[in-house]
Tab-separated table of C-alpha atoms in Angstrom:
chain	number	residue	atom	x	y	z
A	1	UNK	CA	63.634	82.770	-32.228
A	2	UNK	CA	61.237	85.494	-33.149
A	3	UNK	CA	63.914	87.846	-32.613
A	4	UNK	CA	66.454	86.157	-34.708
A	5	UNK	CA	63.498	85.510	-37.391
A	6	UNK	CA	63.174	89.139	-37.219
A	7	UNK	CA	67.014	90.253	-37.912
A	8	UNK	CA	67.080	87.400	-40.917
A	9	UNK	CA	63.808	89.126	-42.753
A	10	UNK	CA	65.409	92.275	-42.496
A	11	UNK	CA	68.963	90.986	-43.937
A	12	UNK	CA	66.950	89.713	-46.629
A	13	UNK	CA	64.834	92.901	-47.291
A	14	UNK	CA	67.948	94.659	-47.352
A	15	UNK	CA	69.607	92.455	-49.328
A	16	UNK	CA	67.181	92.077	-52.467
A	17	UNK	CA	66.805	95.666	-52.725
A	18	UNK	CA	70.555	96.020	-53.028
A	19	UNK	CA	70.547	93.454	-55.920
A	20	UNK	CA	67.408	95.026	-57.401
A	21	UNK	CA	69.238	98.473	-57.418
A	22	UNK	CA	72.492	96.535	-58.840
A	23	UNK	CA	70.391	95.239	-61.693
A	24	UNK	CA	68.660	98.294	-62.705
A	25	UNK	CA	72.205	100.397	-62.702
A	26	UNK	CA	73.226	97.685	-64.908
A	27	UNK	CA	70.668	97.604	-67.279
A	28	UNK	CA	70.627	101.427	-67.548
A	29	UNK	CA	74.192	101.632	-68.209
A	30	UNK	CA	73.766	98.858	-70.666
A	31	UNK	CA	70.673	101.505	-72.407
A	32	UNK	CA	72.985	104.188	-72.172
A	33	UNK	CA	76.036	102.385	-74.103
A	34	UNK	CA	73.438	101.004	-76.749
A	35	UNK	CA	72.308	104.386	-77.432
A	36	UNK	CA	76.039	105.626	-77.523
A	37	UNK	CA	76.457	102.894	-80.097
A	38	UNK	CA	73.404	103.901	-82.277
A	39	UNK	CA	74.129	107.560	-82.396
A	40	UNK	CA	77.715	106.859	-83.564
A	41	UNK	CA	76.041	104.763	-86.440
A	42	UNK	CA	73.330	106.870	-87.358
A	43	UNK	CA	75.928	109.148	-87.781
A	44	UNK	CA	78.301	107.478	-89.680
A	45	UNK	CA	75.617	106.534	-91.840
A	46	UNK	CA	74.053	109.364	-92.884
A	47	UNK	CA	76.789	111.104	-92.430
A	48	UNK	CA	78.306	109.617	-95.520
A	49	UNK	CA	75.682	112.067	-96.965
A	50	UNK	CA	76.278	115.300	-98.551
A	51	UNK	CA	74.768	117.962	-96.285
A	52	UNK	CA	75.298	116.086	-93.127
A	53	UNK	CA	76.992	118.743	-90.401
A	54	UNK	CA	78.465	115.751	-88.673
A	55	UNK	CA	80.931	113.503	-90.576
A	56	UNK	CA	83.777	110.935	-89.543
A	57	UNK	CA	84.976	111.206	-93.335
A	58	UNK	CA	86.936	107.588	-93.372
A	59	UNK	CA	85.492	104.405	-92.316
A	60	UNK	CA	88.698	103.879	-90.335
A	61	UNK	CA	87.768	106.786	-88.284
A	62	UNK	CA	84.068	104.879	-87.742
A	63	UNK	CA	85.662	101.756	-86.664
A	64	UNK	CA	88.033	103.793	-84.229
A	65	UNK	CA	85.188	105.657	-82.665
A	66	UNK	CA	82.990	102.469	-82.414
A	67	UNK	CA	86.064	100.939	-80.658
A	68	UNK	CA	86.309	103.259	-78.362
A	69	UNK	CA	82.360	103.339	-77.414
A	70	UNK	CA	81.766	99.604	-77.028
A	71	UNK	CA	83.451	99.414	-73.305
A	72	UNK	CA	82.178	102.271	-71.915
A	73	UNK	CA	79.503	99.711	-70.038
A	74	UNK	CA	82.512	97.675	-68.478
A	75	UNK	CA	84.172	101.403	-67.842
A	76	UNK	CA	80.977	102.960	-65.910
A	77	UNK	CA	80.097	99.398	-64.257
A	78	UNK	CA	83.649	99.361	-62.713
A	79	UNK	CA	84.131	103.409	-61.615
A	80	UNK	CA	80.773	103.133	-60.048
A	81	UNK	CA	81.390	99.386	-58.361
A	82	UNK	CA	84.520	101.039	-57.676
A	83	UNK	CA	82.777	104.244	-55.919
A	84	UNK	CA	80.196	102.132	-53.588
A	85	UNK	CA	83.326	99.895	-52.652
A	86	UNK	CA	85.291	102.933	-51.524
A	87	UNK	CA	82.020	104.531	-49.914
A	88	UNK	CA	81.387	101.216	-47.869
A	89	UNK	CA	85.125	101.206	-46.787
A	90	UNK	CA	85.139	104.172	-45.361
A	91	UNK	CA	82.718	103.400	-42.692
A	92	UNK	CA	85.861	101.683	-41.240
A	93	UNK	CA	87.531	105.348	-40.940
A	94	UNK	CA	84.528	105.914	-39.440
A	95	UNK	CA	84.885	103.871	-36.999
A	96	UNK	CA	88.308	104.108	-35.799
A	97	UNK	CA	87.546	107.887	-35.901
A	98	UNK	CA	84.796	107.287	-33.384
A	99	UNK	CA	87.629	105.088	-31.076
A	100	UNK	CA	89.614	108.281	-31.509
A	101	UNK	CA	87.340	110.551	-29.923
A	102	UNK	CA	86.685	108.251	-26.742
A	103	UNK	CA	88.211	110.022	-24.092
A	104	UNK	CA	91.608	107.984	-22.252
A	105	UNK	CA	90.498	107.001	-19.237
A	106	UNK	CA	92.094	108.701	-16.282
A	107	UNK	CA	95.817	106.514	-15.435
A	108	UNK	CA	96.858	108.856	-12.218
A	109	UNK	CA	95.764	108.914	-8.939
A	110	UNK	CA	96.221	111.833	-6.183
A	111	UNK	CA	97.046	109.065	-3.859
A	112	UNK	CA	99.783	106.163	-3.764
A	113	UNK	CA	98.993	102.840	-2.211
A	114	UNK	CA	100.947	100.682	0.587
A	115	UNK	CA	102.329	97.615	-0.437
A	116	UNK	CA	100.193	95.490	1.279
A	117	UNK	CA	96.461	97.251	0.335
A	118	UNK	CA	93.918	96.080	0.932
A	119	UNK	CA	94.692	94.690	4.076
A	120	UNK	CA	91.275	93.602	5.095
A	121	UNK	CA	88.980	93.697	1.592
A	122	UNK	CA	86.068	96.136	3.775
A	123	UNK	CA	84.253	97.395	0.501
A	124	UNK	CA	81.890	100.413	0.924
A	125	UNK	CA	79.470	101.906	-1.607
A	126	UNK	CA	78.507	105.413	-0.568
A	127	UNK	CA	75.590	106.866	-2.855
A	128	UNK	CA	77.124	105.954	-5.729
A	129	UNK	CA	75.417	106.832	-9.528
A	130	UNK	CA	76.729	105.362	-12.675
A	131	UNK	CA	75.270	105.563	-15.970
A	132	UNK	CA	77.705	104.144	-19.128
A	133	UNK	CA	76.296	107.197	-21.356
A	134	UNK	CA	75.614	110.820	-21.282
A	135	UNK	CA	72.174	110.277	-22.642
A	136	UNK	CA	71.493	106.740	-21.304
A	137	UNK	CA	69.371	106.091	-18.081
A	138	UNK	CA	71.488	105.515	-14.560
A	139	UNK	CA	72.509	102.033	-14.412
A	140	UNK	CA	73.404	102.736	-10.712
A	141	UNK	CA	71.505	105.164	-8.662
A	142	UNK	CA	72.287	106.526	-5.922
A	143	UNK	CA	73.587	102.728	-4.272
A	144	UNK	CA	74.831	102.572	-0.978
A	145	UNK	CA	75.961	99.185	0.503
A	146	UNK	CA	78.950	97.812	3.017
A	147	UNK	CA	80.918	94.592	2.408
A	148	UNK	CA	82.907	93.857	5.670
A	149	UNK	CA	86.178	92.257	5.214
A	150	UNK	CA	86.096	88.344	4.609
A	151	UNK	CA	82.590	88.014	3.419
A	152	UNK	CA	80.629	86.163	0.477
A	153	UNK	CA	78.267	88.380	-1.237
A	154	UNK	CA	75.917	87.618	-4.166
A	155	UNK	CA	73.709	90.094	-5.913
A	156	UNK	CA	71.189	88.779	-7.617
A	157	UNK	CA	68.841	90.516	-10.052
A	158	UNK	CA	67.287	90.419	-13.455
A	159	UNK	CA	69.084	91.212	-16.910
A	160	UNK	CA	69.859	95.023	-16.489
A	161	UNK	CA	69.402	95.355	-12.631
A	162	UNK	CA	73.060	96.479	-12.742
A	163	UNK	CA	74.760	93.510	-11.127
A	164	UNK	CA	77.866	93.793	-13.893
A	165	UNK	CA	77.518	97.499	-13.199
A	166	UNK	CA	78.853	97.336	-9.643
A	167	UNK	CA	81.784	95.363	-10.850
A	168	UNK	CA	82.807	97.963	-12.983
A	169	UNK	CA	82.293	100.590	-10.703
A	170	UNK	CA	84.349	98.893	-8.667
A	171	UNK	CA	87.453	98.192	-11.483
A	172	UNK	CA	86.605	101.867	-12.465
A	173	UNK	CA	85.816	100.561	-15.874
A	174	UNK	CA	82.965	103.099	-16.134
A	175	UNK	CA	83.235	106.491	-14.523
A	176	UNK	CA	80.922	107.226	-11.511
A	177	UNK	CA	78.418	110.297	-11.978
A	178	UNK	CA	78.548	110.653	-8.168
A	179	UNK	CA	78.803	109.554	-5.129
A	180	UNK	CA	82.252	107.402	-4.186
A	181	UNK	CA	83.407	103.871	-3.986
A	182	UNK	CA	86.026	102.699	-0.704
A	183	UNK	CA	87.715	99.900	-0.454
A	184	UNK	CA	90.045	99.519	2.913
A	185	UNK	CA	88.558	103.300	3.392
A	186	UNK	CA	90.156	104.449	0.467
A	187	UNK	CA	88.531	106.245	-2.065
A	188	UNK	CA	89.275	104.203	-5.506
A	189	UNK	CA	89.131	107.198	-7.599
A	190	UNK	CA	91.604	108.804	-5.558
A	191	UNK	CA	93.856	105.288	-6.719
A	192	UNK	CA	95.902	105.206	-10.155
A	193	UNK	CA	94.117	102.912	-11.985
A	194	UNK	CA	96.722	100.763	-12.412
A	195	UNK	CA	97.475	99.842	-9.246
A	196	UNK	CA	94.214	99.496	-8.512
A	197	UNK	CA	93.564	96.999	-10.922
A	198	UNK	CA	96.690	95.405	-10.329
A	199	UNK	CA	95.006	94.639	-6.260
A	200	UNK	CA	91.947	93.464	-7.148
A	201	UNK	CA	90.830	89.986	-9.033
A	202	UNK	CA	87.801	89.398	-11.024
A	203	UNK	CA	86.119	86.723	-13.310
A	204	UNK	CA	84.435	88.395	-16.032
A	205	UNK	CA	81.057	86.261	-17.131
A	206	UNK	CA	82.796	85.799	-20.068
A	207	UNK	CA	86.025	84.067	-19.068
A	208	UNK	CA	89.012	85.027	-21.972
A	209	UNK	CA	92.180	83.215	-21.987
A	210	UNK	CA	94.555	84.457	-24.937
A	211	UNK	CA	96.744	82.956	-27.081
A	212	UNK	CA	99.735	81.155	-25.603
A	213	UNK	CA	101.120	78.755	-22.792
A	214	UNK	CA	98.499	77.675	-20.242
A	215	UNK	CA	101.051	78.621	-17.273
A	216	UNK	CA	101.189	82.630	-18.906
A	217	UNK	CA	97.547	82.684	-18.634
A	218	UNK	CA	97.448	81.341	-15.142
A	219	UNK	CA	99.938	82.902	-13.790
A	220	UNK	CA	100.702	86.331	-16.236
A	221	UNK	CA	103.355	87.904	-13.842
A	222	UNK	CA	105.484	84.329	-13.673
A	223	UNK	CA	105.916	84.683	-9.861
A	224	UNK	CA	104.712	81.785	-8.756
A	225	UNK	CA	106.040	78.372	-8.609
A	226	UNK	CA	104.769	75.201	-10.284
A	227	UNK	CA	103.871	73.496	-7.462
A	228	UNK	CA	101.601	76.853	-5.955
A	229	UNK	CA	99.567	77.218	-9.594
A	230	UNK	CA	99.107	72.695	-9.274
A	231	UNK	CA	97.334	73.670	-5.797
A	232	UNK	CA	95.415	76.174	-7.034
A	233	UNK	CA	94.045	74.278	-10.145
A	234	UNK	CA	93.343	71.174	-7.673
A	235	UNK	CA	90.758	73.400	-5.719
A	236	UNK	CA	89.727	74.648	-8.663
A	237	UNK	CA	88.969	71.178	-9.822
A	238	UNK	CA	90.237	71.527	-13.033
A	239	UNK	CA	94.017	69.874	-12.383
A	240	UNK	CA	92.712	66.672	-13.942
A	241	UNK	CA	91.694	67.993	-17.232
A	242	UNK	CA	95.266	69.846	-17.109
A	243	UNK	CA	97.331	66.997	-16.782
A	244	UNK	CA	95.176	65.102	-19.358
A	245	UNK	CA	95.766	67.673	-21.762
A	246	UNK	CA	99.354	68.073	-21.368
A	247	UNK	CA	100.131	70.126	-18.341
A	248	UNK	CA	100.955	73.835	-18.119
A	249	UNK	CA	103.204	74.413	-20.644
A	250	UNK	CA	100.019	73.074	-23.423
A	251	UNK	CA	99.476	76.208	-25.941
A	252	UNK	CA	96.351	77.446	-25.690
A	253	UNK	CA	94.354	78.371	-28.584
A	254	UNK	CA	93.131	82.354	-29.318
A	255	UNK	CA	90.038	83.043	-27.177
A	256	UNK	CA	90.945	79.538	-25.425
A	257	UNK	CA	89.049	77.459	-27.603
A	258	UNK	CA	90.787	74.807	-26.630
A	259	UNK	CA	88.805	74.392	-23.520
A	260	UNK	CA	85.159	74.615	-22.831
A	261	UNK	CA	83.191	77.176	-21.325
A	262	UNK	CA	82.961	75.757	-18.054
A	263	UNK	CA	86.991	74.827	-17.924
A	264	UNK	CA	88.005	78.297	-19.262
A	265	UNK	CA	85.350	79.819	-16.505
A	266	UNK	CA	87.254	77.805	-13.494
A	267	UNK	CA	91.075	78.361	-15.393
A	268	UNK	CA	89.610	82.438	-14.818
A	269	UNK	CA	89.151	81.318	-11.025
A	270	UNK	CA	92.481	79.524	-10.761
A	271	UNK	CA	94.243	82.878	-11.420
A	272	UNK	CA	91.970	84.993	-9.586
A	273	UNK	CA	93.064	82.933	-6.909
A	274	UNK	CA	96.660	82.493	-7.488
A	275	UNK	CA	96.677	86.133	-7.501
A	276	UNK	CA	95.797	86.535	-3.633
A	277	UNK	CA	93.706	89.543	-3.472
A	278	UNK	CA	91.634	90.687	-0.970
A	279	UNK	CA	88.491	91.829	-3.171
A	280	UNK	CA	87.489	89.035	-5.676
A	281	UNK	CA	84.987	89.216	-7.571
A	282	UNK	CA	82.785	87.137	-9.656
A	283	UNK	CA	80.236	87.365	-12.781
A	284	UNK	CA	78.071	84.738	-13.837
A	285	UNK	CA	75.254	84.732	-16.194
């Protein structure tokens, strides 16, 4: 609460002194077009003088030029609202300028994998170092740890231990500093990243289900059969709320609101599962 408290004062401190600044550029544009104003009458007043080196010579001519001077408020107000609008857009080239320069993460592998990999799900962690920036500290270091085939492992640890970090060390969603990651005693990096991917389940902390029919989110490859994804969401024990809601073929919202946290969390485990793999893994808050 005292963080959020925090954020709102700051909104607000930021806020008035962009509508302080607003109203001052208004009122001194509103100065400057009164004293534009003025000066045009003072001189078509004494202008109208003999001796005056400045002289609009009709009254026509006055009118025109006082015509002509009257918006320039609206004119200034709008170049310059104009300017800051353009000036706050552009942050958005900024941004997908900064996307730009990420570097594409590495697609091809030096080695191709058999059909049936991993056989056995033996994961190995040899020394490995990961750290998500250049600059930032290691959120791995130097983490060495075996996983034999077939067993449940939980890792447990404060906010920024680095339990989400071995997760995507092992998806190769972050590249490793050093050391190396085996699965099956196969190096991953040595994997296309694809495929690699493509043998491995996970459900991410924050389960995501897009937009479309329940059985494409279950089951995004459409190789399995009806009666295969039923057994899976019964185990799950989620098939209830499924049928309730109007089987697989319901449309699901974007982002899955349709469903709670909880039910979009075990929908993420009913594919995970329906997907087979030897290496599943798990994030929860």
């Amino acid at each position: 609460m005292s963080k959020f408290i925090k954020h709102v004062a700051l909104y607000q401190r930021t806020s008035y002194s962009e509508l302080s600044a607003s109203l001052w550029l208004s009122l001194r544009l509103q100065l400057m077009a009164a004293s534009v104003i003025s000066f045009l009458a003072m001189v078509a007043v004494f202008g109208c003088r003999g001796g005056f080196p400045i002289s609009f010579g009709t009254p026509g001519l006055v009118g025109l030029a006082l015509s002509y001077a009257t918006p320039v408020v609206s004119l200034l107000s709008g170049f310059l609202t104009t300017f800051t609008e353009t000036e706050k857009e552009m942050v958005s080239v900024e941004r997908v300028l900064q996307y730009m320069d990420i570097p594409q993460e590495e697609l091809q592998g030096s080695q191709s994998l058999p059909a049936d990999w991993p056989l056995h799900g033996n994961i190995e962690f040899e020394h490995v170092t990961l750290r998500y920036t250049k600059s930032s500290m290691d959120a791995l270091k130097g983490v060495s740890f075996n996983i034999a085939a077939g067993m449940q492992v939980g890792i447990v640890g404060r906010t920024g231990a680095g339990k989400s970090s071995v997760i995507n060390a092992l998806f190769r969603l972050n590249p490793i500093s050093h050391g190396h990651v085996l699965v099956d005693g196969l190096n991953i990096a040595n994997i296309p990243v694809r495929d690699l991917r493509a043998h491995l389940a996970v459900v991410p902390q924050s389960p995501f289900l897009f937009e479309g029919r329940l059985r494409e989110n279950i089951d995004p490859s459409g190789l399995a059969s009806d009666s295969k994804i039923w057994e899976v969401l019964e185990k799950c024990h989620v098939k209830e709320e499924i049928e309730a809601a109007g089987g697989l073929d319901i449309h699901v919202k974007e982002a899955g609101v349709s469903f709670s946290v909880g039910q979009r969390q075990l929908i993420c485990l009913a594919r995970a599962l329906l997907k087979s793999s030897k290496v599943t893994s798990n994030s929860f808050s």
